[in-house]
Amino acid sequence: MCGIFGCILKDGTAAPLIHASLKRLEYRGYDSVGIATINNGEIYVKKDQGKIDDVHRILNLDDLPGNIGIGHTRWATHGAPLKVNAHPHTDCTGQIAVVHNGIIENYSELKLELENSGHKFVSKTDTEVIAHLIEETATKDPSLSFTDAVLTAIKGLDGSYAIAVISTREPDKIICARNESPLVLGVGENGVYCASDTPAFLPITNKAIFVNDGELVILSPTGYEIRKVCDSSSVAREPKIIDWTPEMAVKQGYPYFMIKEIHEQPLTLRNTLRLQEHYLDLISTFLDRANEVFLVACGTSYHACLAASYMFSKLAFLPTYPVYASEFVEQHGKSVNIDSTILAVSQSGETADTLAAVTCAQQRAATILGLTNVIGSTLTRVSRVYIGQQSGPEIGVAATKTFTSQLSVLAQLALRLSKKRGKISQDEMDYLEEKLEHLPDVVDTIVKTQEEKVKQIAKKYKDAKIFFFLGRGISTATAYEGRLKLMEIAYVPSIAFPAGESKHGPISLIEQGFPVVFICPKDGAHRTLISNIMEMKARGASILAIVEEDDEEVKKLADDYVEVPKGIPEVLSPIPFAVPLQLLAYYMALERGHNPDTPRNLAKSVTVK
Ligand code: F6R
């Protein structure tokens, strides 16, 4: 995730301090770095693709002049990780420089308008439009102060942003603003600071002011002034003392990255609703034309593919084949051909098994499509078209936020395809789109209302020797994912099956008190699933049900239950239903004394076959 930092110092030059602060934001993950300062009416910029130390070795980031500056670590979303796309971005005149974290949804429209007005763009980023938009606003109305030009310009932005802007027109200021991306101010003895996150300035000052959505801040040598973007009115807010250690600050006060990332899902899901339409359209067009479609992935990403096969079938009437990447060459290596399409799903974009499957398919002239979280990864380079899911870096080894984001993107693809194929009515489409938009709030509610309950359930089952996960239909994928999470971080041997299969063998394991988790959305399979619950109960199993809040029937049967809000459409159900299972795995790991961020024997990106 991009990191921004800015400072105005009373004493000393800004660049070395910006450099040091960006180093403290490295944990956010990044691929490029850049700094801009102002001195004697001129803006100076140094930036490049690569790690801070490497870029510094070549460019010497510290020798930029001036006591005011902004800096950025970029995590590519729009445009490859190249020097030209690194921040800060400037306007046509080089008198405005901007750093940005977030996604500007309407950047293509704005870019077109600005290009028609004569602006020249050099990068592929959404951020560059901000610099040109401020320039355009200031040129159109020269009576506006620079601050007011920024305030007016950002009213035209849709999407998420935390920005910091400097200009030679008001060279003693940094203007920052926030909408749905984090921004915090620091106030110290020697200056004022703005950053994506407190660790950036924590060694300098522990006095922080958190900026809210819809606010703009003017930093100057005399301090800070907060205004509301909607009406320019002033907001009074005093600094808070941050008593986190630097390690706690990096995790924003959470004890582990995994729980931080579970809590981030409302935000990451919102970001998946800001994808570039163009790429969704292109991929759904390729899927529509394909003779056969393979959904290829490993681990958690495979579970997203399995769920997607139900989405594509139910919404777009498109049969697809979810395949474990490690099996693809053996299973389909001889038959895959020019008429085959592979949709490879990989959070890292570097998983060796997934890339091997892609290479095999590519050699046989199949079309390769990609879904990944890492722009610039190998998968993005070998795909004909790819989508970046925009979840931000995931640091916990176990995939959580990236799984729900993959599901959201795949659901959007299925919806598009359905529309393209005329398989869905406008009413149904509107209904599902509205439900999809509402999912971030649903997940927020689950985390807020159910976490404590899951914690208690984990205490109850902490000594269980084995767990069973069952679901029907699309919930089979959710059951598999719940099992994988619990196994990999809490080291509890677990099994998962489609619930209908349980009576064809696995049920023989059941004895008194055997914990069985049922994934119970109120979908077409609900009634049959209740029969499966009865079968298990009759043999003494302890039933832990993940249910919709109004599902009194299952609640009565269950020994324990966790609730999700009611009215979730079947094809979207894996997103909210996966969340209690993530929490269960997390709290079981804690109860059993394991560090959930770094499970033994596992790596975040598995680059060996
Ligand atoms: C499980 C997990 C792994 C990955 C798998 C694929 O929590 O993280 O199972 O899902 O290694 O990784 P990507 O998606 O990077 O290809």
XYZ file of C-alpha atoms in Angstrom, residues 118-533:
416
model
C -4.168 20.807 -23.523
C -2.628 19.082 -20.484
C 0.219 16.708 -21.236
C 0.378 13.511 -19.207
C 3.546 11.485 -18.817
C 2.488 8.588 -16.571
C -0.138 5.877 -16.552
C -1.193 6.698 -12.984
C -4.487 7.965 -11.658
C -2.521 10.341 -9.398
C -1.182 12.532 -12.175
C -4.705 13.837 -12.884
C -4.701 15.457 -9.431
C -1.701 17.670 -10.279
C -3.216 18.692 -13.623
C -6.665 19.221 -12.141
C -5.260 21.603 -9.530
C -3.305 23.402 -12.265
C -6.438 23.672 -14.418
C -8.536 24.941 -11.486
C -5.943 27.563 -10.578
C -5.557 28.697 -14.216
C -9.285 28.995 -14.789
C -9.757 31.167 -11.706
C -6.558 33.066 -10.944
C -8.273 34.794 -8.012
C -8.198 31.516 -6.045
C -5.425 31.038 -3.521
C -3.458 27.834 -4.048
C -5.181 26.276 -1.030
C -8.596 27.094 -2.472
C -7.548 25.720 -5.852
C -6.722 22.390 -4.163
C -9.970 22.479 -2.209
C -11.993 23.138 -5.374
C -10.103 20.561 -7.432
C -10.550 17.687 -5.001
C -14.308 18.176 -5.065
C -14.063 16.782 -8.597
C -12.369 13.552 -7.474
C -14.299 10.317 -6.960
C -12.662 7.501 -5.059
C -10.226 7.203 -2.215
C -7.291 9.440 -1.505
C -4.853 10.764 1.009
C -2.840 13.434 -0.780
C -0.089 15.888 0.049
C 0.533 18.731 -2.376
C 3.219 21.411 -2.597
C 3.393 24.346 -4.987
C 5.730 27.204 -5.766
C 2.675 29.486 -5.527
C 2.525 29.059 -1.754
C 5.977 27.643 -1.100
C 5.702 27.584 2.667
C 2.726 25.190 2.779
C 1.765 21.567 2.320
C -1.896 20.977 1.557
C -3.201 17.531 2.429
C -6.629 15.978 2.181
C -8.269 12.698 2.973
C -11.112 10.582 1.688
C -11.155 6.899 2.692
C -7.344 6.569 2.820
C -5.429 7.063 6.061
C -3.846 10.425 6.877
C -2.391 11.550 10.170
C -0.580 14.729 11.225
C 2.307 15.007 13.645
C 3.243 18.083 15.620
C 6.788 18.321 16.958
C 9.255 20.839 18.356
C 10.953 21.322 15.004
C 8.036 21.165 12.622
C 4.792 19.672 11.389
C 4.350 16.388 9.541
C 1.747 14.484 7.570
C 1.858 10.756 6.899
C -0.153 7.691 5.981
C 0.673 6.192 9.298
C 2.122 7.220 12.683
C 5.288 5.056 12.525
C 6.587 7.498 9.895
C 7.051 10.247 12.508
C 6.845 8.405 15.829
C 10.564 8.746 16.665
C 10.266 12.535 16.078
C 6.980 13.235 17.840
C 4.217 11.295 19.560
C 1.653 14.112 19.178
C -0.715 13.048 16.420
C -3.920 14.375 14.887
C -6.019 11.947 12.888
C -7.580 13.522 9.800
C -11.139 12.470 8.911
C -12.734 11.825 5.549
C -13.759 15.013 3.772
C -11.126 17.142 5.500
C -8.334 19.251 4.073
C -5.325 20.360 6.100
C -3.016 23.318 5.594
C 0.409 22.697 7.093
C 2.563 25.788 7.496
C 5.554 26.908 9.591
C 3.066 28.075 12.225
C 1.235 24.752 12.566
C -1.836 23.136 11.061
C -5.335 24.206 10.093
C -8.078 21.674 9.352
C -11.018 22.547 7.099
C -14.042 20.674 5.848
C -13.885 20.214 2.084
C -17.650 20.636 1.656
C -17.929 24.202 3.022
C -14.386 25.285 3.929
C -15.375 25.650 7.580
C -12.606 25.273 10.162
C -12.360 22.219 12.397
C -10.694 22.428 15.818
C -8.807 19.282 16.828
C -6.102 18.908 19.411
C -3.238 16.410 19.110
C -3.446 13.067 20.902
C -0.475 11.448 22.559
C 0.391 8.145 20.898
C 1.814 5.714 23.405
C 2.354 2.850 20.980
C 5.786 1.332 20.555
C 7.031 1.551 16.944
C 6.194 -2.156 16.544
C 2.620 -1.611 17.735
C 2.278 1.435 15.515
C 3.198 -0.581 12.424
C 0.298 -2.894 13.246
C -1.900 0.092 14.157
C -2.276 -1.197 17.678
C -3.302 -4.732 16.662
C -1.222 -7.546 18.160
C -0.784 -9.334 14.801
C -0.972 -8.474 11.123
C -3.518 -11.227 10.535
C -6.144 -9.614 12.769
C -5.317 -6.174 11.352
C -5.894 -7.581 7.870
C -9.149 -9.288 8.903
C -10.340 -5.916 10.191
C -9.223 -4.189 6.994
C -11.678 -6.148 4.852
C -14.458 -3.541 4.731
C -11.889 -1.192 3.202
C -10.300 -3.706 0.849
C -13.713 -4.860 -0.338
C -14.641 -1.242 -1.032
C -11.488 -0.962 -3.118
C -12.525 -3.926 -5.260
C -15.569 -1.905 -6.250
C -13.247 0.697 -7.755
C -11.644 -1.521 -10.375
C -11.155 -0.241 -13.878
C -14.315 -1.187 -15.756
C -12.344 -1.539 -18.936
C -10.360 -4.547 -17.678
C -13.409 -6.246 -16.194
C -15.085 -5.846 -19.579
C -12.105 -7.184 -21.480
C -11.775 -10.263 -19.293
C -15.471 -11.020 -19.421
C -15.326 -10.720 -23.222
C -12.490 -13.265 -23.364
C -14.418 -15.586 -21.045
C -17.519 -15.230 -23.163
C -15.663 -16.274 -26.331
C -13.780 -19.171 -24.764
C -14.555 -22.760 -25.663
C -13.411 -24.002 -22.292
C -12.355 -22.049 -19.202
C -9.956 -23.293 -16.529
C -9.734 -21.451 -13.220
C -6.224 -22.200 -12.030
C -4.724 -21.449 -8.605
C -3.269 -22.837 -5.386
C -4.382 -22.843 -1.748
C -6.747 -20.076 -0.766
C -6.752 -18.685 -4.301
C -7.974 -22.100 -5.484
C -10.892 -21.823 -3.052
C -11.763 -18.475 -4.631
C -11.700 -20.249 -8.014
C -13.937 -23.028 -6.736
C -16.467 -20.448 -5.504
C -16.140 -18.626 -8.835
C -17.078 -21.766 -10.747
C -20.482 -21.643 -9.006
C -20.791 -17.896 -9.682
C -20.032 -18.278 -13.409
C -22.381 -21.213 -13.719
C -25.273 -19.731 -11.748
C -25.095 -16.191 -13.081
C -23.670 -16.503 -16.579
C -24.467 -20.157 -17.386
C -20.774 -20.621 -18.182
C -19.232 -23.946 -17.183
C -15.688 -23.488 -15.865
C -13.172 -25.947 -14.443
C -11.426 -25.018 -11.197
C -8.090 -26.839 -11.144
C -5.283 -26.989 -8.572
C -2.382 -25.391 -10.422
C -0.044 -28.132 -9.226
C -2.248 -30.696 -11.014
C -2.930 -28.727 -14.165
C -0.058 -30.034 -16.290
C -0.783 -33.682 -15.423
C -4.530 -33.337 -15.755
C -4.938 -31.009 -18.737
C -1.430 -30.461 -20.148
C -2.111 -32.566 -23.241
C -5.614 -31.353 -23.968
C -5.335 -27.601 -23.333
C -5.229 -25.838 -26.696
C -5.734 -22.659 -28.696
C -9.441 -22.620 -27.842
C -8.815 -22.868 -24.080
C -8.795 -19.912 -21.745
C -6.983 -19.937 -18.414
C -7.980 -17.526 -15.679
C -5.033 -17.773 -13.271
C -5.680 -16.412 -9.785
C -2.692 -15.669 -7.564
C -2.432 -13.093 -4.808
C 1.343 -12.844 -5.213
C 1.409 -13.455 -8.947
C 4.584 -15.457 -8.314
C 3.401 -18.895 -7.178
C 5.560 -21.420 -9.025
C 2.806 -24.001 -9.545
C 0.426 -21.404 -10.963
C 3.101 -20.010 -13.278
C 4.035 -23.532 -14.426
C 0.396 -24.197 -15.358
C 0.266 -20.869 -17.191
C 3.489 -21.629 -19.083
C 2.186 -25.022 -20.137
C -1.083 -23.496 -21.378
C 0.733 -20.665 -23.105
C 2.983 -23.084 -24.989
C -0.159 -24.704 -26.330
C -1.481 -21.295 -27.466
C -4.218 -20.940 -24.844
C -5.343 -17.464 -23.778
C -4.021 -16.413 -20.357
C -5.983 -14.068 -18.118
C -4.822 -13.079 -14.646
C -6.186 -11.907 -11.319
C -3.533 -10.841 -8.838
C -2.785 -8.432 -6.039
C 0.709 -7.546 -7.228
C 0.991 -5.360 -10.306
C 4.340 -6.006 -11.956
C 4.414 -9.655 -10.783
C 5.210 -12.416 -13.267
C 1.513 -13.191 -13.696
C 0.815 -9.638 -14.868
C 3.603 -9.976 -17.431
C 2.465 -13.268 -18.908
C -1.272 -12.509 -18.983
C -3.033 -11.221 -22.070
C -5.212 -9.159 -19.714
C -5.046 -8.996 -15.949
C -6.894 -7.347 -13.098
C -5.133 -5.978 -10.018
C -7.420 -6.651 -7.058
C -6.087 -3.674 -5.071
C -6.077 -5.187 -1.590
C -2.753 -3.634 -0.604
C 0.117 -5.830 0.592
C -0.835 -8.709 2.853
C 1.789 -9.332 5.512
C 0.214 -12.163 7.507
C 1.204 -15.417 5.807
C -2.373 -16.691 5.817
C -4.484 -15.063 3.104
C -7.504 -13.247 4.534
C -8.319 -9.871 2.997
C -6.956 -10.970 -0.365
C -9.337 -13.967 -0.408
C -12.483 -11.892 0.084
C -11.225 -9.378 -2.497
C -10.611 -12.164 -5.028
C -14.187 -13.318 -4.455
C -15.538 -9.825 -4.962
C -13.660 -9.380 -8.252
C -14.731 -12.813 -9.495
C -18.364 -12.038 -8.603
C -18.131 -8.795 -10.574
C -16.746 -10.711 -13.547
C -19.561 -13.253 -13.326
C -22.131 -10.450 -13.215
C -20.652 -8.742 -16.246
C -20.539 -11.951 -18.162
C -24.106 -12.666 -17.234
C -25.169 -9.279 -18.562
C -23.151 -9.726 -21.738
C -24.816 -13.088 -22.348
C -28.293 -11.801 -21.560
C -28.723 -14.272 -18.709
C -29.865 -11.826 -16.075
C -32.730 -9.362 -15.841
C -32.057 -5.717 -15.097
C -33.836 -6.106 -11.744
C -31.685 -9.043 -10.726
C -28.554 -7.230 -11.849
C -29.471 -4.109 -9.860
C -30.283 -6.253 -6.834
C -26.961 -8.121 -6.918
C -24.942 -4.983 -7.573
C -26.583 -3.295 -4.623
C -25.826 -6.298 -2.419
C -22.215 -6.303 -3.611
C -21.876 -2.613 -2.779
C -23.300 -3.305 0.652
C -20.885 -6.168 1.462
C -18.168 -3.971 3.029
C -20.753 -2.856 5.616
C -21.915 -6.433 6.146
C -18.337 -7.561 6.823
C -17.838 -4.580 9.112
C -20.907 -5.646 11.117
C -19.672 -9.237 11.386
C -16.265 -8.198 12.691
C -17.782 -5.690 15.124
C -20.521 -7.925 16.508
C -19.156 -11.482 16.314
C -15.463 -11.256 17.183
C -15.983 -11.617 20.926
C -18.281 -14.587 20.413
C -15.753 -16.335 18.155
C -13.088 -15.695 20.803
C -15.222 -17.564 23.357
C -15.897 -20.398 20.924
C -12.138 -20.733 20.352
C -11.637 -21.037 24.111
C -14.227 -23.815 24.231
C -12.713 -25.810 21.352
C -9.044 -25.023 21.873
C -8.119 -28.614 22.746
C -10.065 -30.231 19.921
C -7.964 -32.866 18.164
C -9.708 -32.501 14.827
C -12.351 -30.337 13.133
C -14.795 -31.037 10.341
C -16.069 -28.296 7.947
C -19.152 -28.860 5.808
C -21.100 -26.787 3.321
C -23.227 -27.332 0.239
C -23.052 -25.682 -3.166
C -20.891 -22.590 -3.205
C -20.400 -22.953 0.567
C -18.244 -25.996 -0.116
C -15.546 -23.508 -1.120
C -16.088 -21.602 2.135
C -15.810 -24.844 4.104
C -12.515 -25.713 2.376
C -11.174 -22.250 3.145
C -12.235 -22.467 6.828
C -10.430 -25.783 7.100
C -7.244 -24.485 5.449
C -7.099 -21.428 7.738
C -7.553 -23.472 10.900
C -5.028 -26.095 9.841
C -2.329 -23.758 8.666
C -2.205 -21.339 11.585
C -3.680 -23.205 14.571
C -2.231 -26.592 13.520
C -5.539 -28.384 14.131
C -5.902 -31.319 11.725
C -9.129 -30.617 9.850
C -11.180 -32.051 7.057
C -13.717 -30.463 4.746
C -16.220 -31.976 2.348
C -19.309 -30.986 0.437
C -21.920 -31.798 3.110
C -23.625 -34.326 0.830
C -20.424 -36.359 0.640
C -20.073 -36.712 4.389
C -22.359 -39.730 4.557
C -20.301 -41.491 1.863
C -17.413 -42.069 4.256
C -16.268 -39.237 6.526
C -19.252 -39.576 8.877
C -17.624 -42.722 10.294
C -15.209 -40.445 12.155
C -17.966 -38.830 14.195
C -18.162 -39.589 17.895
C -19.398 -37.728 20.964
C -18.279 -34.070 20.992
C -16.579 -34.125 17.542
C -16.693 -30.476 16.371
C -18.381 -29.993 13.011
C -18.614 -26.519 11.467
C -21.562 -26.018 9.122
C -21.686 -23.100 6.676
C -25.384 -22.341 6.475
C -26.444 -19.491 4.172
C -30.199 -19.502 3.544
C -29.827 -20.590 -0.057
C -31.318 -23.339 -2.199
C -29.307 -25.974 -0.318
C -30.417 -24.846 3.153
C -33.103 -27.495 3.695
C -30.849 -30.368 2.666
C -28.061 -28.975 4.816
C -30.371 -29.140 7.821
C -30.730 -32.877 7.177
C -26.932 -33.156 7.180
C -26.806 -31.315 10.506
